[in-house]
mmCIF file of C-alpha atoms in Angstrom:
data_model
loop_
_atom_site.group_PDB
_atom_site.id
_atom_site.type_symbol
_atom_site.label_atom_id
_atom_site.label_comp_id
_atom_site.label_asym_id
_atom_site.label_seq_id
_atom_site.Cartn_x
_atom_site.Cartn_y
_atom_site.Cartn_z
ATOM 1 C CA MET A 1 0.000 0.000 0.000
ATOM 2 C CA THR A 2 2.879 2.372 0.797
ATOM 3 C CA LEU A 3 4.358 1.914 -2.675
ATOM 4 C CA ALA A 4 0.960 2.497 -4.300
ATOM 5 C CA LEU A 5 0.561 5.690 -2.251
ATOM 6 C CA THR A 6 4.053 6.966 -3.109
ATOM 7 C CA PHE A 7 3.857 6.214 -6.828
ATOM 8 C CA GLY A 8 0.346 7.666 -7.036
ATOM 9 C CA LEU A 9 1.473 10.955 -5.479
ATOM 10 C CA LEU A 10 4.435 11.219 -7.857
ATOM 11 C CA ILE A 11 2.288 10.509 -10.926
ATOM 12 C CA GLY A 12 -0.285 13.102 -9.871
ATOM 13 C CA VAL A 13 2.369 15.773 -9.301
ATOM 14 C CA VAL A 14 3.933 15.131 -12.735
ATOM 15 C CA LEU A 15 0.522 15.292 -14.410
ATOM 16 C CA GLY A 16 -0.275 18.553 -12.630
ATOM 17 C CA LEU A 17 3.051 20.109 -13.605
ATOM 18 C CA THR A 18 3.175 19.033 -17.234
ATOM 19 C CA GLY A 19 -0.322 17.988 -18.307
ATOM 20 C CA ALA A 20 1.542 15.306 -20.215
ATOM 21 C CA GLY A 21 3.418 12.838 -18.091
ATOM 22 C CA GLY A 22 1.044 11.218 -15.649
ATOM 23 C CA GLY A 23 -0.445 8.568 -17.897
ATOM 24 C CA ILE A 24 2.759 7.561 -19.558
ATOM 25 C CA LEU A 25 4.493 7.050 -16.203
ATOM 26 C CA ALA A 26 1.538 5.494 -14.362
ATOM 27 C CA VAL A 27 1.773 2.187 -16.220
ATOM 28 C CA PRO A 28 5.545 1.724 -15.605
ATOM 29 C CA ALA A 29 4.996 2.632 -11.939
ATOM 30 C CA LEU A 30 2.426 -0.135 -11.571
ATOM 31 C CA VAL A 31 4.376 -2.663 -13.665
ATOM 32 C CA LEU A 32 7.786 -2.095 -12.098
ATOM 33 C CA GLY A 33 6.783 -0.857 -8.646
ATOM 34 C CA LEU A 34 3.904 -3.202 -7.890
ATOM 35 C CA GLY A 35 4.713 -6.081 -10.236
ATOM 36 C CA TRP A 36 1.511 -5.920 -12.267
ATOM 37 C CA SER A 37 1.141 -6.942 -15.911
ATOM 38 C CA MET A 38 0.439 -4.368 -18.636
ATOM 39 C CA THR A 39 -3.190 -5.481 -18.938
ATOM 40 C CA GLN A 40 -3.674 -5.233 -15.151
ATOM 41 C CA ALA A 41 -1.973 -1.854 -14.910
ATOM 42 C CA ALA A 42 -3.688 -0.139 -17.854
ATOM 43 C CA PRO A 43 -7.229 0.300 -16.415
ATOM 44 C CA VAL A 44 -5.945 1.394 -12.985
ATOM 45 C CA ALA A 45 -3.536 3.857 -14.620
ATOM 46 C CA LEU A 46 -6.373 5.227 -16.748
ATOM 47 C CA PHE A 47 -8.651 5.569 -13.722
ATOM 48 C CA ALA A 48 -5.953 7.381 -11.752
ATOM 49 C CA VAL A 49 -4.930 9.689 -14.578
ATOM 50 C CA GLY A 50 -8.520 10.342 -15.650
ATOM 51 C CA ALA A 51 -9.620 11.277 -12.132
ATOM 52 C CA ALA A 52 -6.547 13.434 -11.530
ATOM 53 C CA ALA A 53 -6.969 15.098 -14.925
ATOM 54 C CA ALA A 54 -10.608 15.870 -14.121
ATOM 55 C CA VAL A 55 -9.479 17.772 -11.006
ATOM 56 C CA GLY A 56 -7.008 19.759 -13.112
ATOM 57 C CA ALA A 57 -9.580 20.384 -15.853
ATOM 58 C CA ILE A 58 -12.103 21.747 -13.352
ATOM 59 C CA ASP A 59 -9.430 24.083 -12.017
ATOM 60 C CA GLY A 60 -8.639 25.156 -15.598
ATOM 61 C CA LEU A 61 -12.323 25.768 -16.366
ATOM 62 C CA ARG A 62 -12.641 27.885 -13.226
ATOM 63 C CA LYS A 63 -9.702 30.009 -14.366
ATOM 64 C CA GLY A 64 -10.983 30.287 -17.960
ATOM 65 C CA LEU A 65 -7.984 28.444 -19.433
ATOM 66 C CA VAL A 66 -9.757 25.505 -21.090
ATOM 67 C CA ARG A 67 -10.601 25.715 -24.815
ATOM 68 C CA TRP A 68 -13.629 23.569 -24.175
ATOM 69 C CA ARG A 69 -14.932 23.360 -27.767
ATOM 70 C CA ALA A 70 -11.571 22.031 -28.947
ATOM 71 C CA ALA A 71 -11.466 19.666 -25.961
ATOM 72 C CA LEU A 72 -14.929 18.276 -26.718
ATOM 73 C CA LEU A 73 -14.081 17.687 -30.391
ATOM 74 C CA MET A 74 -10.866 15.833 -29.547
ATOM 75 C CA ALA A 75 -12.560 13.866 -26.768
ATOM 76 C CA LEU A 76 -15.375 12.808 -29.109
ATOM 77 C CA LEU A 77 -12.934 11.451 -31.700
ATOM 78 C CA GLY A 78 -10.797 9.949 -28.951
ATOM 79 C CA SER A 79 -13.770 8.104 -27.470
ATOM 80 C CA LEU A 80 -14.623 6.646 -30.886
ATOM 81 C CA PHE A 81 -11.105 5.275 -31.374
ATOM 82 C CA THR A 82 -10.466 4.047 -27.813
ATOM 83 C CA PRO A 83 -12.399 0.773 -28.344
ATOM 84 C CA LEU A 84 -10.155 0.045 -31.352
ATOM 85 C CA GLY A 85 -7.103 0.425 -29.145
ATOM 86 C CA LEU A 86 -8.655 -1.823 -26.487
ATOM 87 C CA TYR A 87 -9.384 -4.441 -29.153
ATOM 88 C CA PHE A 88 -5.721 -4.650 -30.130
ATOM 89 C CA ALA A 89 -4.514 -4.424 -26.517
ATOM 90 C CA HIS A 90 -6.282 -7.671 -25.636
ATOM 91 C CA ARG A 91 -4.960 -9.489 -28.705
ATOM 92 C CA LEU A 92 -1.314 -8.423 -28.892
ATOM 93 C CA PRO A 93 1.385 -10.239 -26.853
ATOM 94 C CA GLU A 94 2.404 -8.627 -23.545
ATOM 95 C CA ALA A 95 6.028 -8.318 -24.698
ATOM 96 C CA LEU A 96 5.004 -6.442 -27.861
ATOM 97 C CA LEU A 97 2.855 -4.031 -25.855
ATOM 98 C CA MET A 98 5.824 -3.374 -23.574
ATOM 99 C CA VAL A 99 8.119 -2.668 -26.538
ATOM 100 C CA LEU A 100 5.534 -0.324 -28.060
ATOM 101 C CA PHE A 101 5.222 1.459 -24.745
ATOM 102 C CA CYS A 102 8.996 1.934 -24.540
ATOM 103 C CA ALA A 103 9.029 3.282 -28.099
ATOM 104 C CA VAL A 104 6.391 5.853 -27.131
ATOM 105 C CA LEU A 105 8.463 6.870 -24.091
ATOM 106 C CA VAL A 106 11.533 7.492 -26.263
ATOM 107 C CA ILE A 107 9.495 9.461 -28.830
ATOM 108 C CA VAL A 108 8.026 11.624 -26.070
ATOM 109 C CA ALA A 109 11.519 12.303 -24.673
ATOM 110 C CA TRP A 110 12.817 13.241 -28.124
ATOM 111 C CA ARG A 111 9.883 15.596 -28.722
ATOM 112 C CA MET A 112 10.381 17.288 -25.353
ATOM 113 C CA LEU A 113 14.089 17.864 -25.981
ATOM 114 C CA SER A 114 13.408 19.080 -29.534
ATOM 115 C CA GLN A 115 11.005 21.695 -28.199
ATOM 116 C CA VAL A 116 13.529 22.872 -25.621
ATOM 117 C CA ARG A 117 16.189 23.280 -28.324
ATOM 118 C CA GLY A 118 13.706 24.979 -30.642
ATOM 119 C CA ASP A 119 12.645 27.518 -28.025
ATOM 120 C CA HIS A 120 16.235 28.672 -27.373
ATOM 121 C CA GLY A 121 15.114 29.634 -23.915
ATOM 122 C CA THR A 122 12.647 32.265 -25.103
ATOM 123 C CA GLY A 123 9.481 30.215 -24.901
ATOM 124 C CA ILE A 124 8.484 31.625 -28.331
ATOM 125 C CA ASP A 125 7.880 29.580 -31.425
ATOM 126 C CA HIS A 126 8.909 31.726 -34.385
ATOM 127 C CA GLY A 127 7.064 29.457 -36.809
ATOM 128 C CA TRP A 128 3.671 30.622 -35.550
ATOM 129 C CA GLN A 129 2.572 31.720 -39.025
ATOM 130 C CA GLN A 130 2.367 28.097 -40.159
ATOM 131 C CA LYS A 131 0.231 26.816 -37.275
ATOM 132 C CA ASN A 132 -2.994 25.015 -38.160
ATOM 133 C CA CYS A 133 -5.111 26.454 -35.342
ATOM 134 C CA MET A 134 -4.804 30.179 -34.680
ATOM 135 C CA LEU A 135 -6.482 32.457 -32.159
ATOM 136 C CA ASP A 136 -8.519 35.415 -33.373
ATOM 137 C CA PRO A 137 -6.738 38.491 -31.932
ATOM 138 C CA SER A 138 -10.028 40.381 -31.618
ATOM 139 C CA THR A 139 -11.877 37.715 -29.599
ATOM 140 C CA GLY A 140 -9.125 35.506 -28.161
ATOM 141 C CA ARG A 141 -10.975 32.436 -29.465
ATOM 142 C CA LEU A 142 -9.860 29.777 -31.937
ATOM 143 C CA LYS A 143 -10.603 30.360 -35.603
ATOM 144 C CA TRP A 144 -12.655 27.295 -36.542
ATOM 145 C CA THR A 145 -11.370 26.630 -40.043
ATOM 146 C CA VAL A 146 -11.633 23.260 -41.799
ATOM 147 C CA ARG A 147 -7.884 22.836 -41.370
ATOM 148 C CA CYS A 148 -8.069 23.473 -37.626
ATOM 149 C CA SER A 149 -11.062 21.164 -37.112
ATOM 150 C CA ALA A 150 -9.414 18.345 -39.072
ATOM 151 C CA THR A 151 -6.176 18.780 -37.123
ATOM 152 C CA LEU A 152 -7.930 18.559 -33.761
ATOM 153 C CA ALA A 153 -9.948 15.545 -34.923
ATOM 154 C CA VAL A 154 -6.822 13.623 -35.983
ATOM 155 C CA VAL A 155 -5.006 14.441 -32.737
ATOM 156 C CA GLY A 156 -8.035 13.328 -30.734
ATOM 157 C CA ALA A 157 -8.351 10.068 -32.668
ATOM 158 C CA CYS A 158 -4.665 9.226 -32.128
ATOM 159 C CA CYS A 159 -4.987 10.060 -28.458
ATOM 160 C CA GLY A 160 -7.991 7.764 -28.078
ATOM 161 C CA PHE A 161 -6.341 4.857 -29.887
ATOM 162 C CA LEU A 162 -3.223 5.037 -27.699
ATOM 163 C CA THR A 163 -5.396 5.378 -24.595
ATOM 164 C CA GLY A 164 -7.063 2.074 -25.378
ATOM 165 C CA LEU A 165 -3.915 0.319 -26.604
ATOM 166 C CA LEU A 166 -1.417 1.258 -23.882
ATOM 167 C CA GLY A 167 -3.519 2.598 -21.014
ATOM 168 C CA VAL A 168 -2.027 6.091 -21.230
ATOM 169 C CA GLY A 169 -3.973 9.301 -20.877
ATOM 170 C CA GLY A 170 -2.710 10.816 -24.112
ATOM 171 C CA GLY A 171 -1.368 14.065 -22.664
ATOM 172 C CA PHE A 172 2.113 13.225 -23.928
ATOM 173 C CA LEU A 173 0.653 13.522 -27.443
ATOM 174 C CA LEU A 174 -1.784 16.357 -26.821
ATOM 175 C CA VAL A 175 0.560 18.895 -25.259
ATOM 176 C CA PRO A 176 3.342 18.691 -27.895
ATOM 177 C CA ALA A 177 0.744 18.613 -30.687
ATOM 178 C CA PHE A 178 -1.021 21.687 -29.323
ATOM 179 C CA ARG A 179 2.261 23.557 -29.005
ATOM 180 C CA GLN A 180 3.236 22.641 -32.545
ATOM 181 C CA LEU A 181 -0.127 23.223 -34.218
ATOM 182 C CA SER A 182 -1.666 26.166 -32.350
ATOM 183 C CA ASP A 183 -0.697 29.509 -30.846
ATOM 184 C CA ILE A 184 -2.507 28.873 -27.548
ATOM 185 C CA ARG A 185 -0.492 29.751 -24.433
ATOM 186 C CA LEU A 186 1.121 26.861 -22.560
ATOM 187 C CA HIS A 187 -1.125 27.098 -19.476
ATOM 188 C CA GLY A 188 -4.192 26.966 -21.735
ATOM 189 C CA ILE A 189 -2.729 24.007 -23.615
ATOM 190 C CA ILE A 190 -2.173 22.059 -20.392
ATOM 191 C CA ALA A 191 -5.654 22.847 -19.041
ATOM 192 C CA THR A 192 -7.324 21.857 -22.333
ATOM 193 C CA SER A 193 -5.264 18.661 -22.537
ATOM 194 C CA LEU A 194 -6.331 17.727 -19.012
ATOM 195 C CA MET A 195 -9.986 18.053 -20.000
ATOM 196 C CA VAL A 196 -9.466 15.822 -23.052
ATOM 197 C CA ILE A 197 -7.587 13.254 -20.939
ATOM 198 C CA ALA A 198 -10.363 13.224 -18.346
ATOM 199 C CA LEU A 199 -13.111 12.714 -20.944
ATOM 200 C CA VAL A 200 -11.310 10.078 -23.040
ATOM 201 C CA SER A 201 -10.048 8.188 -20.003
ATOM 202 C CA GLY A 202 -13.535 8.236 -18.504
ATOM 203 C CA MET A 203 -14.989 6.571 -21.594
ATOM 204 C CA ALA A 204 -12.200 3.990 -21.632
ATOM 205 C CA ILE A 205 -12.749 3.229 -17.939
ATOM 206 C CA LEU A 206 -16.464 2.681 -18.491
ATOM 207 C CA GLY A 207 -15.641 0.295 -21.341
ATOM 208 C CA ALA A 208 -13.144 -1.622 -19.199
ATOM 209 C CA LEU A 209 -15.565 -1.926 -16.260
ATOM 210 C CA HIS A 210 -18.314 -3.084 -18.621
ATOM 211 C CA ALA A 211 -15.918 -5.752 -19.911
ATOM 212 C CA GLY A 212 -15.510 -7.101 -16.367
ATOM 213 C CA VAL A 213 -12.262 -5.432 -15.251
ATOM 214 C CA ARG A 214 -12.026 -5.112 -11.455
ATOM 215 C CA ILE A 215 -9.751 -2.702 -9.548
ATOM 216 C CA PRO A 216 -8.034 -4.058 -6.392
ATOM 217 C CA ALA A 217 -7.736 -2.110 -3.118
ATOM 218 C CA GLU A 218 -4.124 -1.210 -3.929
ATOM 219 C CA GLY A 219 -5.353 0.350 -7.150
ATOM 220 C CA PHE A 220 -7.783 2.642 -5.317
ATOM 221 C CA VAL A 221 -4.958 3.827 -3.043
ATOM 222 C CA PHE A 222 -2.930 4.657 -6.160
ATOM 223 C CA ILE A 223 -5.896 6.521 -7.675
ATOM 224 C CA GLY A 224 -6.569 8.587 -4.534
ATOM 225 C CA ALA A 225 -2.896 9.494 -4.196
ATOM 226 C CA SER A 226 -2.781 10.568 -7.863
ATOM 227 C CA ILE A 227 -5.637 13.009 -7.290
ATOM 228 C CA ALA A 228 -3.861 14.488 -4.261
ATOM 229 C CA GLY A 229 -0.652 14.778 -6.276
ATOM 230 C CA MET A 230 -2.498 16.540 -9.090
ATOM 231 C CA VAL A 231 -3.770 19.200 -6.678
ATOM 232 C CA ALA A 232 -0.231 19.758 -5.381
ATOM 233 C CA GLY A 233 1.251 19.853 -8.900
ATOM 234 C CA ARG A 234 -1.274 22.400 -10.151
ATOM 235 C CA ALA A 235 -0.598 24.597 -7.112
ATOM 236 C CA VAL A 236 3.108 24.970 -7.924
ATOM 237 C CA SER A 237 3.076 24.580 -11.730
ATOM 238 C CA ALA A 238 3.389 28.303 -12.443
ATOM 239 C CA LYS A 239 6.535 28.532 -10.288
ATOM 240 C CA VAL A 240 8.486 25.730 -11.982
ATOM 241 C CA PRO A 241 10.735 26.681 -14.971
ATOM 242 C CA ALA A 242 9.251 25.035 -18.081
ATOM 243 C CA LYS A 243 12.612 24.309 -19.738
ATOM 244 C CA GLY A 244 14.056 22.496 -16.731
ATOM 245 C CA LEU A 245 10.815 20.567 -16.286
ATOM 246 C CA GLN A 246 10.850 19.381 -19.900
ATOM 247 C CA CYS A 247 14.497 18.269 -19.754
ATOM 248 C CA GLY A 248 13.944 16.409 -16.505
ATOM 249 C CA PHE A 249 10.812 14.719 -17.810
ATOM 250 C CA ALA A 250 12.574 13.684 -21.034
ATOM 251 C CA GLY A 251 15.423 12.132 -19.051
ATOM 252 C CA LEU A 252 12.966 10.281 -16.839
ATOM 253 C CA CYS A 253 11.134 8.885 -19.891
ATOM 254 C CA VAL A 254 14.373 7.514 -21.373
ATOM 255 C CA ALA A 255 15.424 6.012 -18.035
ATOM 256 C CA VAL A 256 12.045 4.302 -17.586
ATOM 257 C CA ALA A 257 12.115 2.963 -21.167
ATOM 258 C CA VAL A 258 15.595 1.457 -20.679
ATOM 259 C CA TYR A 259 14.590 -0.080 -17.357
ATOM 260 C CA LEU A 260 11.420 -1.583 -18.848
ATOM 261 C CA LEU A 261 13.367 -3.144 -21.719
ATOM 262 C CA VAL A 262 15.976 -4.568 -19.333
ATOM 263 C CA HIS A 263 13.176 -5.907 -17.147
ATOM 264 C CA LEU A 264 11.508 -7.466 -20.180
ATOM 265 C CA ALA A 265 14.750 -9.063 -21.392
ATOM 266 C CA ALA A 266 15.520 -10.432 -17.914
ATOM 267 C CA GLY A 267 12.041 -11.851 -17.554
#
């Protein structure tokens, strides 16, 4: 129970700080820390990340940071593609799922480091003219062009598929994609991503429970701790340097991927 509490707190804090890392680290925490299989860990990780993300999304809505129309569109597409991911998750070998998960971890780390190098410490993306989704300067709202709608739909669909396949929340995809494809401020990106994660994860959880998945007591401890960690992470997120946070998170992703592969090879 102590390990479940500790790992849950850490996952919640990371999710609150980044809007991206909770889901992708929740599964390794359960697999390596508690000795669960990927298929056992995935629904508990989704429940924890979804609940924690909901807390963050509510906070973002209260502060007016969530682009809720964009979040609903991505969540709708994500919910449609989550069952497809679940279908493959229950038919692919455990070892293959683990390798795919490690590949995603490395890709996330590479994307994080690429963004840090691209920002050159300014936090400004000078390629803003080419972004698919732009804010209207007069209203502060997204310009709903066909290009923007299609972009958000594709991102949402990919997020949903990976949520079902690997039991991740999808924030690791949403946050970098939002930064690359829109000119929304980072705090708004994180808040919107949290809302999408909460909605997509919620649908995936309902599907898993309907399929007969049961969550053990240890899992509920992990979930509760994740929510508490999310609250703490959101409280200090504005005070943490974004560049240092991204570098640290990228290093952690690579370390976890290597450890998972070593664990898989040894097993």
